[in-house]
N, CA, C and O atoms as a printed pandas DataFrame, in Angstrom:
     atom_number atom_name residue_name chain_id  residue_number  x_coord  y_coord  z_coord
0              1         N          MET        A               1   16.326   32.731   23.324
1              2        CA          MET        A               1   14.923   32.407   23.324
2              3         C          MET        A               1   14.125   33.699   23.142
3              4         O          MET        A               1   14.334   34.689   23.843
4              5         N          GLN        A               2   13.195   33.653   22.166
5              6        CA          GLN        A               2   12.349   34.820   21.941
6              7         C          GLN        A               2   10.970   34.573   22.518
7              8         O          GLN        A               2   10.500   33.438   22.594
8              9         N          LYS        A               3   10.336   35.655   22.920
9             10        CA          LYS        A               3    8.984   35.571   23.494
10            11         C          LYS        A               3    8.002   36.270   22.568
11            12         O          LYS        A               3    8.310   37.304   21.976
12            13         N          GLY        A               4    6.806   35.683   22.452
13            14        CA          GLY        A               4    5.740   36.265   21.655
14            15         C          GLY        A               4    4.951   37.268   22.471
15            16         O          GLY        A               4    5.306   37.571   23.610
16            17         N          PRO        A               5    3.868   37.786   21.882
17            18        CA          PRO        A               5    3.059   38.807   22.543
18            19         C          PRO        A               5    2.518   38.374   23.907
19            20         O          PRO        A               5    2.331   39.210   24.791
20            21         N          ASP        A               6    2.270   37.096   24.081
21            22        CA          ASP        A               6    1.739   36.632   25.373
22            23         C          ASP        A               6    2.821   35.967   26.228
23            24         O          ASP        A               6    2.520   35.223   27.161
24            25         N          GLN        A               7    4.077   36.246   25.896
25            26        CA          GLN        A               7    5.252   35.759   26.624
26            27         C          GLN        A               7    5.507   34.261   26.478
27            28         O          GLN        A               7    6.260   33.677   27.258
28            29         N          GLN        A               8    4.873   33.633   25.469
29            30        CA          GLN        A               8    5.203   32.241   25.175
30            31         C          GLN        A               8    6.383   32.214   24.216
31            32         O          GLN        A               8    6.580   33.141   23.431
32            33         N          GLU        A               9    7.160   31.147   24.287
33            34        CA          GLU        A               9    8.322   31.007   23.415
34            35         C          GLU        A               9    7.881   30.881   21.964
35            36         O          GLU        A               9    6.943   30.138   21.674
36            37         N          VAL        A              10    8.535   31.591   21.041
37            38        CA          VAL        A              10    8.241   31.546   19.612
38            39         C          VAL        A              10    9.499   31.161   18.842
39            40         O          VAL        A              10   10.608   31.264   19.366
40            41         N          PHE        A              11    9.326   30.713   17.583
41            42        CA          PHE        A              11   10.473   30.341   16.751
42            43         C          PHE        A              11   10.094   30.471   15.292
43            44         O          PHE        A              11    8.910   30.529   14.960
44            45         N          SER        A              12   11.086   30.516   14.414
45            46        CA          SER        A              12   10.863   30.504   12.976
46            47         C          SER        A              12   10.917   29.055   12.502
47            48         O          SER        A              12   11.921   28.381   12.734
48            49         N          PRO        A              13    9.858   28.547   11.837
49            50        CA          PRO        A              13    9.869   27.163   11.381
50            51         C          PRO        A              13   10.728   26.921   10.141
51            52         O          PRO        A              13   10.966   25.770    9.774
52            53         N          LEU        A              14   11.196   27.991    9.487
53            54        CA          LEU        A              14   11.974   27.856    8.261
54            55         C          LEU        A              14   13.211   26.989    8.493
55            56         O          LEU        A              14   14.050   27.300    9.339
56            57         N          GLY        A              15   13.313   25.906    7.737
57            58        CA          GLY        A              15   14.474   25.022    7.803
58            59         C          GLY        A              15   14.544   24.131    9.028
59            60         O          GLY        A              15   15.563   23.477    9.250
60            61         N          LYS        A              16   13.505   24.086    9.816
61            62        CA          LYS        A              16   13.529   23.313   11.063
62            63         C          LYS        A              16   13.017   21.885   10.920
63            64         O          LYS        A              16   13.254   21.052   11.795
64            65         N          PHE        A              17   12.316   21.593    9.824
65            66        CA          PHE        A              17   11.643   20.306    9.714
66            67         C          PHE        A              17   12.008   19.601    8.417
67            68         O          PHE        A              17   12.387   20.226    7.427
68            69         N          ILE        A              18   11.881   18.287    8.453
69            70        CA          ILE        A              18   11.990   17.456    7.265
70            71         C          ILE        A              18   10.572   17.012    6.941
71            72         O          ILE        A              18    9.845   16.568    7.830
72            73         N          GLY        A              19   10.172   17.127    5.690
73            74        CA          GLY        A              19    8.818   16.731    5.340
74            75         C          GLY        A              19    8.590   16.787    3.850
75            76         O          GLY        A              19    9.513   16.991    3.062
76            77         N          GLY        A              20    7.348   16.602    3.486
77            78        CA          GLY        A              20    6.975   16.595    2.087
78            79         C          GLY        A              20    6.740   17.998    1.552
79            80         O          GLY        A              20    6.467   18.933    2.304
80            81         N          PHE        A              21    6.851   18.121    0.238
81            82        CA          PHE        A              21    6.600   19.382   -0.444
82            83         C          PHE        A              21    5.148   19.398   -0.896
83            84         O          PHE        A              21    4.701   18.486   -1.591
84            85         N          PHE        A              22    4.427   20.411   -0.513
85            86        CA          PHE        A              22    3.012   20.542   -0.843
86            87         C          PHE        A              22    2.874   21.650   -1.874
87            88         O          PHE        A              22    2.866   22.823   -1.499
88            89         N          PRO        A              23    2.765   21.322   -3.175
89            90        CA          PRO        A              23    2.661   22.362   -4.194
90            91         C          PRO        A              23    1.448   23.260   -3.935
91            92         O          PRO        A              23    0.370   22.772   -3.597
92            93         N          ASN        A              24    1.628   24.551   -4.093
93            94        CA          ASN        A              24    0.530   25.496   -3.859
94            95         C          ASN        A              24   -0.660   25.212   -4.764
95            96         O          ASN        A              24   -1.808   25.316   -4.331
96            97         N          CYS        A              25   -0.393   24.849   -6.031
97            98        CA          CYS        A              25   -1.503   24.570   -6.953
98            99         C          CYS        A              25   -2.319   23.374   -6.479
99           100         O          CYS        A              25   -3.540   23.366   -6.641
100          101         N          LEU        A              26   -1.679   22.369   -5.903
101          102        CA          LEU        A              26   -2.393   21.212   -5.373
102          103         C          LEU        A              26   -3.165   21.593   -4.113
103          104         O          LEU        A              26   -4.309   21.176   -3.933
104          105         N          MET        A              27   -2.549   22.371   -3.258
105          106        CA          MET        A              27   -3.203   22.785   -2.029
106          107         C          MET        A              27   -4.496   23.547   -2.326
107          108         O          MET        A              27   -5.495   23.370   -1.628
108          109         N          ALA        A              28   -4.478   24.389   -3.356
109          110        CA          ALA        A              28   -5.629   25.232   -3.687
110          111         C          ALA        A              28   -6.647   24.520   -4.584
111          112         O          ALA        A              28   -7.750   25.029   -4.787
112          113         N          TYR        A              29   -6.292   23.363   -5.116
113          114        CA          TYR        A              29   -7.164   22.671   -6.064
114          115         C          TYR        A              29   -8.429   22.166   -5.367
115          116         O          TYR        A              29   -8.332   21.370   -4.433
116          117         N          PRO        A              30   -9.613   22.610   -5.801
117          118        CA          PRO        A              30  -10.853   22.224   -5.118
118          119         C          PRO        A              30  -11.361   20.830   -5.489
119          120         O          PRO        A              30  -12.299   20.335   -4.862
120          121         N          GLY        A              31  -10.770   20.198   -6.479
121          122        CA          GLY        A              31  -11.283   18.935   -6.990
122          123         C          GLY        A              31  -10.873   17.690   -6.236
123          124         O          GLY        A              31  -11.280   16.590   -6.610
124          125         N          LEU        A              32  -10.082   17.825   -5.187
125          126        CA          LEU        A              32   -9.633   16.669   -4.402
126          127         C          LEU        A              32   -9.887   16.916   -2.925
127          128         O          LEU        A              32   -9.764   18.046   -2.454
128          129         N          PRO        A              33  -10.240   15.865   -2.189
129          130        CA          PRO        A              33  -10.312   16.021   -0.731
130          131         C          PRO        A              33   -8.912   16.295   -0.177
131          132         O          PRO        A              33   -7.918   15.820   -0.727
132          133         N          MET        A              34   -8.839   17.053    0.898
133          134        CA          MET        A              34   -7.539   17.372    1.499
134          135         C          MET        A              34   -6.763   16.106    1.848
135          136         O          MET        A              34   -5.542   16.063    1.692
136          137         N          ALA        A              35   -7.456   15.087    2.316
137          138        CA          ALA        A              35   -6.768   13.840    2.673
138          139         C          ALA        A              35   -6.094   13.210    1.458
139          140         O          ALA        A              35   -5.013   12.637    1.590
140          141         N          ALA        A              36   -6.706   13.301    0.279
141          142        CA          ALA        A              36   -6.088   12.767   -0.949
142          143         C          ALA        A              36   -4.833   13.562   -1.288
143          144         O          ALA        A              36   -3.839   12.997   -1.743
144          145         N          LYS        A              37   -4.882   14.850   -1.069
145          146        CA          LYS        A              37   -3.704   15.693   -1.322
146          147         C          LYS        A              37   -2.561   15.303   -0.392
147          148         O          LYS        A              37   -1.402   15.265   -0.804
148          149         N          ILE        A              38   -2.890   15.019    0.844
149          150        CA          ILE        A              38   -1.863   14.615    1.811
150          151         C          ILE        A              38   -1.258   13.272    1.415
151          152         O          ILE        A              38   -0.048   13.084    1.533
152          153         N          VAL        A              39   -2.074   12.349    0.953
153          154        CA          VAL        A              39   -1.565   11.055    0.486
154          155         C          VAL        A              39   -0.655   11.268   -0.724
155          156         O          VAL        A              39    0.402   10.644   -0.812
156          157         N          TRP        A              40   -1.048   12.135   -1.654
157          158        CA          TRP        A              40   -0.205   12.433   -2.827
158          159         C          TRP        A              40    1.150   12.985   -2.384
159          160         O          TRP        A              40    2.190   12.570   -2.896
160          161         N          VAL        A              41    1.136   13.911   -1.442
161          162        CA          VAL        A              41    2.385   14.507   -0.954
162          163         C          VAL        A              41    3.269   13.443   -0.308
163          164         O          VAL        A              41    4.482   13.433   -0.517
164          165         N          ARG        A              42    2.672   12.556    0.466
165          166        CA          ARG        A              42    3.468   11.495    1.110
166          167         C          ARG        A              42    4.039   10.552    0.067
167          168         O          ARG        A              42    5.187   10.124    0.182
168          169         N          LEU        A              43    3.248   10.222   -0.956
169          170        CA          LEU        A              43    3.772    9.396   -2.047
170          171         C          LEU        A              43    4.939   10.093   -2.738
171          172         O          LEU        A              43    5.952    9.467   -3.048
172          173         N          ALA        A              44    4.788   11.392   -2.975
173          174        CA          ALA        A              44    5.856   12.156   -3.621
174          175         C          ALA        A              44    7.126   12.132   -2.787
175          176         O          ALA        A              44    8.231   12.075   -3.326
176          177         N          GLN        A              45    6.966   12.176   -1.483
177          178        CA          GLN        A              45    8.132   12.117   -0.603
178          179         C          GLN        A              45    8.831   10.766   -0.747
179          180         O          GLN        A              45   10.060   10.701   -0.768
180          181         N          TYR        A              46    8.059    9.700   -0.845
181          182        CA          TYR        A              46    8.646    8.369   -1.050
182          183         C          TYR        A              46    9.350    8.270   -2.404
183          184         O          TYR        A              46   10.384    7.612   -2.519
184          185         N          ALA        A              47    8.800    8.914   -3.414
185          186        CA          ALA        A              47    9.363    8.802   -4.759
186          187         C          ALA        A              47   10.718    9.471   -4.874
187          188         O          ALA        A              47   11.598    8.978   -5.580
188          189         N          GLY        A              48   10.894   10.586   -4.188
189          190        CA          GLY        A              48   12.149   11.315   -4.338
190          191         C          GLY        A              48   12.311   11.761   -5.774
191          192         O          GLY        A              48   11.450   12.462   -6.306
192          193         N          LYS        A              49   13.403   11.364   -6.412
193          194        CA          LYS        A              49   13.661   11.755   -7.807
194          195         C          LYS        A              49   13.082   10.764   -8.814
195          196         O          LYS        A              49   13.148   10.999  -10.021
196          197         N          ARG        A              50   12.518    9.665   -8.330
197          198        CA          ARG        A              50   11.922    8.680   -9.242
198          199         C          ARG        A              50   10.546    9.161   -9.704
199          200         O          ARG        A              50    9.997   10.119   -9.160
200          201         N          THR        A              51   10.012    8.499  -10.692
201          202        CA          THR        A              51    8.669    8.812  -11.193
202          203         C          THR        A              51    7.600    7.962  -10.503
203          204         O          THR        A              51    6.425    8.037  -10.861
204          205         N          TYR        A              52    7.991    7.175   -9.541
205          206        CA          TYR        A              52    7.063    6.302   -8.842
206          207         C          TYR        A              52    7.481    6.123   -7.386
207          208         O          TYR        A              52    8.620    6.391   -7.003
208          209         N          ALA        A              53    6.514    5.659   -6.588
209          210        CA          ALA        A              53    6.761    5.319   -5.188
210          211         C          ALA        A              53    6.127    3.951   -4.943
211          212         O          ALA        A              53    5.218    3.553   -5.671
212          213         N          PHE        A              54    6.593    3.237   -3.934
213          214        CA          PHE        A              54    6.000    1.925   -3.675
214          215         C          PHE        A              54    5.881    1.593   -2.184
215          216         O          PHE        A              54    6.279    0.508   -1.761
216          217         N          PRO        A              55    5.337    2.518   -1.386
217          218        CA          PRO        A              55    5.100    2.177    0.018
218          219         C          PRO        A              55    3.892    1.251    0.153
219          220         O          PRO        A              55    3.006    1.247   -0.701
220          221         N          ARG        A              56    3.865    0.491    1.197
221          222        CA          ARG        A              56    2.693   -0.336    1.488
222          223         C          ARG        A              56    1.547    0.564    1.943
223          224         O          ARG        A              56    1.769    1.606    2.561
224          225         N          GLN        A              57    0.331    0.153    1.632
225          226        CA          GLN        A              57   -0.827    0.942    2.037
226          227         C          GLN        A              57   -0.921    1.040    3.555
227          228         O          GLN        A              57   -1.345    2.065    4.090
228          229         N          ARG        A              58   -0.533   -0.004    4.235
229          230        CA          ARG        A              58   -0.534    0.009    5.704
230          231         C          ARG        A              58    0.403    1.101    6.224
231          232         O          ARG        A              58    0.076    1.810    7.176
232          233         N          THR        A              59    1.552    1.224    5.598
233          234        CA          THR        A              59    2.528    2.253    5.989
234          235         C          THR        A              59    1.967    3.639    5.716
235          236         O          THR        A              59    2.045    4.518    6.575
236          237         N          LEU        A              60    1.405    3.844    4.536
237          238        CA          LEU        A              60    0.800    5.136    4.208
238          239         C          LEU        A              60   -0.271    5.499    5.230
239          240         O          LEU        A              60   -0.312    6.622    5.732
240          241         N          ALA        A              61   -1.124    4.549    5.525
241          242        CA          ALA        A              61   -2.224    4.797    6.465
242          243         C          ALA        A              61   -1.693    5.229    7.824
243          244         O          ALA        A              61   -2.189    6.186    8.419
244          245         N          ARG        A              62   -0.696    4.529    8.302
245          246        CA          ARG        A              62   -0.116    4.871    9.608
246          247         C          ARG        A              62    0.512    6.263    9.575
247          248         O          ARG        A              62    0.348    7.043   10.512
248          249         N          GLU        A              63    1.220    6.568    8.509
249          250        CA          GLU        A              63    1.960    7.827    8.443
250          251         C          GLU        A              63    1.069    9.054    8.252
251          252         O          GLU        A              63    1.445   10.156    8.653
252          253         N          VAL        A              64   -0.097    8.879    7.650
253          254        CA          VAL        A              64   -1.008   10.012    7.476
254          255         C          VAL        A              64   -2.202    9.929    8.434
255          256         O          VAL        A              64   -3.153   10.704    8.337
256          257         N          ASN        A              65   -2.125    8.973    9.355
257          258        CA          ASN        A              65   -3.106    8.838   10.432
258          259         C          ASN        A              65   -4.530    8.607    9.907
259          260         O          ASN        A              65   -5.490    9.232   10.358
260          261         N          LEU        A              66   -4.632    7.688    8.938
261          262        CA          LEU        A              66   -5.924    7.297    8.385
262          263         C          LEU        A              66   -6.014    5.775    8.372
263          264         O          LEU        A              66   -5.000    5.089    8.500
264          265         N          SER        A              67   -7.217    5.253    8.220
265          266        CA          SER        A              67   -7.378    3.805    8.121
266          267         C          SER        A              67   -6.880    3.334    6.752
267          268         O          SER        A              67   -6.803    4.108    5.798
268          269         N          ILE        A              68   -6.552    2.061    6.684
269          270        CA          ILE        A              68   -6.131    1.485    5.411
270          271         C          ILE        A              68   -7.262    1.608    4.396
271          272         O          ILE        A              68   -7.016    1.925    3.232
272          273         N          ALA        A              69   -8.487    1.362    4.820
273          274        CA          ALA        A              69   -9.632    1.468    3.911
274          275         C          ALA        A              69   -9.757    2.889    3.356
275          276         O          ALA        A              69  -10.033    3.068    2.170
276          277         N          ARG        A              70   -9.557    3.888    4.200
277          278        CA          ARG        A              70   -9.659    5.280    3.736
278          279         C          ARG        A              70   -8.535    5.601    2.746
279          280         O          ARG        A              70   -8.772    6.277    1.746
280          281         N          VAL        A              71   -7.327    5.129    3.013
281          282        CA          VAL        A              71   -6.204    5.344    2.091
282          283         C          VAL        A              71   -6.495    4.680    0.755
283          284         O          VAL        A              71   -6.183    5.249   -0.291
284          285         N          GLN        A              72   -7.079    3.504    0.764
285          286        CA          GLN        A              72   -7.425    2.824   -0.485
286          287         C          GLN        A              72   -8.428    3.648   -1.296
287          288         O          GLN        A              72   -8.303    3.758   -2.516
288          289         N          VAL        A              73   -9.415    4.223   -0.619
289          290        CA          VAL        A              73  -10.387    5.090   -1.291
290          291         C          VAL        A              73   -9.683    6.305   -1.891
291          292         O          VAL        A              73   -9.947    6.679   -3.034
292          293         N          LEU        A              74   -8.798    6.910   -1.127
293          294        CA          LEU        A              74   -8.090    8.108   -1.594
294          295         C          LEU        A              74   -7.173    7.800   -2.769
295          296         O          LEU        A              74   -7.057    8.610   -3.688
296          297         N          LEU        A              75   -6.527    6.653   -2.753
297          298        CA          LEU        A              75   -5.691    6.244   -3.882
298          299         C          LEU        A              75   -6.542    6.057   -5.135
299          300         O          LEU        A              75   -6.121    6.422   -6.233
300          301         N          ARG        A              76   -7.735    5.490   -4.975
301          302        CA          ARG        A              76   -8.636    5.335   -6.126
302          303         C          ARG        A              76   -9.070    6.699   -6.662
303          304         O          ARG        A              76   -9.176    6.883   -7.875
304          305         N          ILE        A              77   -9.321    7.653   -5.769
305          306        CA          ILE        A              77   -9.675    9.011   -6.199
306          307         C          ILE        A              77   -8.523    9.624   -6.985
307          308         O          ILE        A              77   -8.733   10.216   -8.043
308          309         N          LEU        A              78   -7.314    9.482   -6.466
309          310        CA          LEU        A              78   -6.139   10.029   -7.160
310          311         C          LEU        A              78   -5.962    9.387   -8.528
311          312         O          LEU        A              78   -5.571   10.055   -9.485
312          313         N          GLU        A              79   -6.249    8.093   -8.622
313          314        CA          GLU        A              79   -6.173    7.406   -9.918
314          315         C          GLU        A              79   -7.268    7.895  -10.860
315          316         O          GLU        A              79   -7.000    8.220  -12.017
316          317         N          LYS        A              80   -8.484    7.946  -10.368
317          318        CA          LYS        A              80   -9.620    8.358  -11.203
318          319         C          LYS        A              80   -9.423    9.760  -11.761
319          320         O          LYS        A              80   -9.793   10.037  -12.902
320          321         N          GLN        A              81   -8.842   10.638  -10.959
321          322        CA          GLN        A              81   -8.624   12.013  -11.405
322          323         C          GLN        A              81   -7.281   12.189  -12.110
323          324         O          GLN        A              81   -6.883   13.313  -12.418
324          325         N          GLN        A              82   -6.593   11.097  -12.363
325          326        CA          GLN        A              82   -5.357   11.051  -13.147
326          327         C          GLN        A              82   -4.197   11.837  -12.529
327          328         O          GLN        A              82   -3.463   12.542  -13.221
328          329         N          PHE        A              83   -4.055   11.699  -11.220
329          330        CA          PHE        A              83   -2.870   12.221  -10.544
330          331         C          PHE        A              83   -1.809   11.133  -10.424
331          332         O          PHE        A              83   -0.610   11.416  -10.425
332          333         N          ILE        A              84   -2.265    9.887  -10.320
333          334        CA          ILE        A              84   -1.364    8.735  -10.241
334          335         C          ILE        A              84   -1.941    7.603  -11.076
335          336         O          ILE        A              84   -3.117    7.608  -11.439
336          337         N          ILE        A              85   -1.082    6.632  -11.372
337          338        CA          ILE        A              85   -1.527    5.367  -11.942
338          339         C          ILE        A              85   -0.808    4.276  -11.157
339          340         O          ILE        A              85    0.378    4.385  -10.846
340          341         N          ARG        A              86   -1.544    3.245  -10.853
341          342        CA          ARG        A              86   -1.009    2.166  -10.016
342          343         C          ARG        A              86   -0.646    0.968  -10.876
343          344         O          ARG        A              86   -1.394    0.584  -11.775
344          345         N          GLN        A              87    0.499    0.388  -10.593
345          346        CA          GLN        A              87    0.918   -0.838  -11.256
346          347         C          GLN        A              87    1.083   -1.879  -10.164
347          348         O          GLN        A              87    1.977   -1.768   -9.325
348          349         N          GLY        A              88    0.225   -2.887  -10.171
349          350        CA          GLY        A              88    0.286   -3.941   -9.156
350          351         C          GLY        A              88    1.332   -4.975   -9.488
351          352         O          GLY        A              88    1.621   -5.248  -10.653
352          353         N          ARG        A              89    1.897   -5.546   -8.435
353          354        CA          ARG        A              89    2.872   -6.628   -8.606
354          355         C          ARG        A              89    2.514   -7.711   -7.603
355          356         O          ARG        A              89    2.350   -7.424   -6.418
356          357         N          ASP        A              90    2.393   -8.942   -8.055
357          358        CA          ASP        A              90    1.992  -10.046   -7.185
358          359         C          ASP        A              90    2.910  -10.165   -5.971
359          360         O          ASP        A              90    4.124  -10.322   -6.102
360          361         N          GLY        A              91    2.295  -10.086   -4.777
361          362        CA          GLY        A              91    3.040  -10.272   -3.546
362          363         C          GLY        A              91    3.907   -9.096   -3.134
363          364         O          GLY        A              91    4.609   -9.175   -2.126
364          365         N          HIS        A              92    3.873   -8.012   -3.888
365          366        CA          HIS        A              92    4.699   -6.843   -3.589
366          367         C          HIS        A              92    3.803   -5.607   -3.512
367          368         O          HIS        A              92    2.693   -5.610   -4.044
368          369         N          PRO        A              93    4.279   -4.561   -2.857
369          370        CA          PRO        A              93    3.498   -3.323   -2.870
370          371         C          PRO        A              93    3.344   -2.801   -4.296
371          372         O          PRO        A              93    4.223   -2.977   -5.141
372          373         N          SER        A              94    2.213   -2.161   -4.539
373          374        CA          SER        A              94    1.995   -1.536   -5.847
374          375         C          SER        A              94    2.986   -0.412   -6.048
375          376         O          SER        A              94    3.470    0.192   -5.091
376          377         N          ARG        A              95    3.278   -0.141   -7.304
377          378        CA          ARG        A              95    4.029    1.071   -7.651
378          379         C          ARG        A              95    3.010    2.122   -8.039
379          380         O          ARG        A              95    2.064    1.846   -8.777
380          381         N          TYR        A              96    3.208    3.315   -7.542
381          382        CA          TYR        A              96    2.332    4.435   -7.837
382          383         C          TYR        A              96    3.130    5.423   -8.680
383          384         O          TYR        A              96    4.040    6.086   -8.182
384          385         N          TYR        A              97    2.778    5.515   -9.965
385          386        CA          TYR        A              97    3.459    6.421  -10.884
386          387         C          TYR        A              97    2.741    7.764  -10.877
387          388         O          TYR        A              97    1.513    7.814  -10.819
388          389         N          PHE        A              98    3.495    8.841  -10.934
389          390        CA          PHE        A              98    2.945   10.192  -10.923
390          391         C          PHE        A              98    2.661   10.629  -12.353
391          392         O          PHE        A              98    3.550   10.629  -13.205
392          393         N          LEU        A              99    1.407   11.001  -12.605
393          394        CA          LEU        A              99    1.009   11.482  -13.915
394          395         C          LEU        A              99    1.120   12.993  -13.949
395          396         O          LEU        A              99    0.902   13.671  -12.944
396          397         N          LEU        A             100    1.458   13.507  -15.109
397          398        CA          LEU        A             100    1.580   14.964  -15.267
398          399         C          LEU        A             100    0.173   15.524  -15.476
399          400         O          LEU        A             100   -0.258   15.777  -16.602
400          401         N          HIS        A             101   -0.513   15.705  -14.380
401          402        CA          HIS        A             101   -1.886   16.228  -14.379
402          403         C          HIS        A             101   -1.865   17.655  -14.943
403          404         O          HIS        A             101   -0.888   18.382  -14.761
404          405         N          CYS        A             102   -2.934   18.047  -15.622
405          406        CA          CYS        A             102   -3.003   19.383  -16.216
406          407         C          CYS        A             102   -2.817   20.478  -15.157
407          408         O          CYS        A             102   -2.376   21.579  -15.487
408          409         N          LEU        A             103   -3.141   20.196  -13.912
409          410        CA          LEU        A             103   -2.938   21.148  -12.831
410          411         C          LEU        A             103   -1.474   21.554  -12.709
411          412         O          LEU        A             103   -1.167   22.697  -12.371
412          413         N          PHE        A             104   -0.573   20.615  -12.986
413          414        CA          PHE        A             104    0.858   20.871  -12.837
414          415         C          PHE        A             104    1.492   21.503  -14.079
415          416         O          PHE        A             104    2.668   21.867  -14.054
416          417         N          LYS        A             105    0.737   21.634  -15.146
417          418        CA          LYS        A             105    1.261   22.196  -16.394
418          419         C          LYS        A             105    1.154   23.702  -16.458
419          420         O          LYS        A             105    1.637   24.313  -17.412
420          421         N          THR        A             106    0.533   24.316  -15.466
421          422        CA          THR        A             106    0.347   25.776  -15.499
422          423         C          THR        A             106    1.502   26.495  -14.856
423          424         O          THR        A             106    1.508   27.724  -14.798
């Protein structure tokens, strides 16, 4: 156990957690609210190696600690700014496809 300057326990977070990948270019991009970026990252985590994800909006809302209504707004923002495109399916969760936004081409 290591102690920090004030004698509290400290640790290295490297490799300690499972989570989503937050691209630096997305993190620094001023054109999206931070909450939309977090929703994008969570969708990316669901997608894995696929080009799409299909979590329920209720699940997304719970996992990012936002209301369903707020997640719906953020998904529309991501669509409008061409980060994702949604394909609806009757009675099933929508599929959210990841678009190759110009931000990711640099």
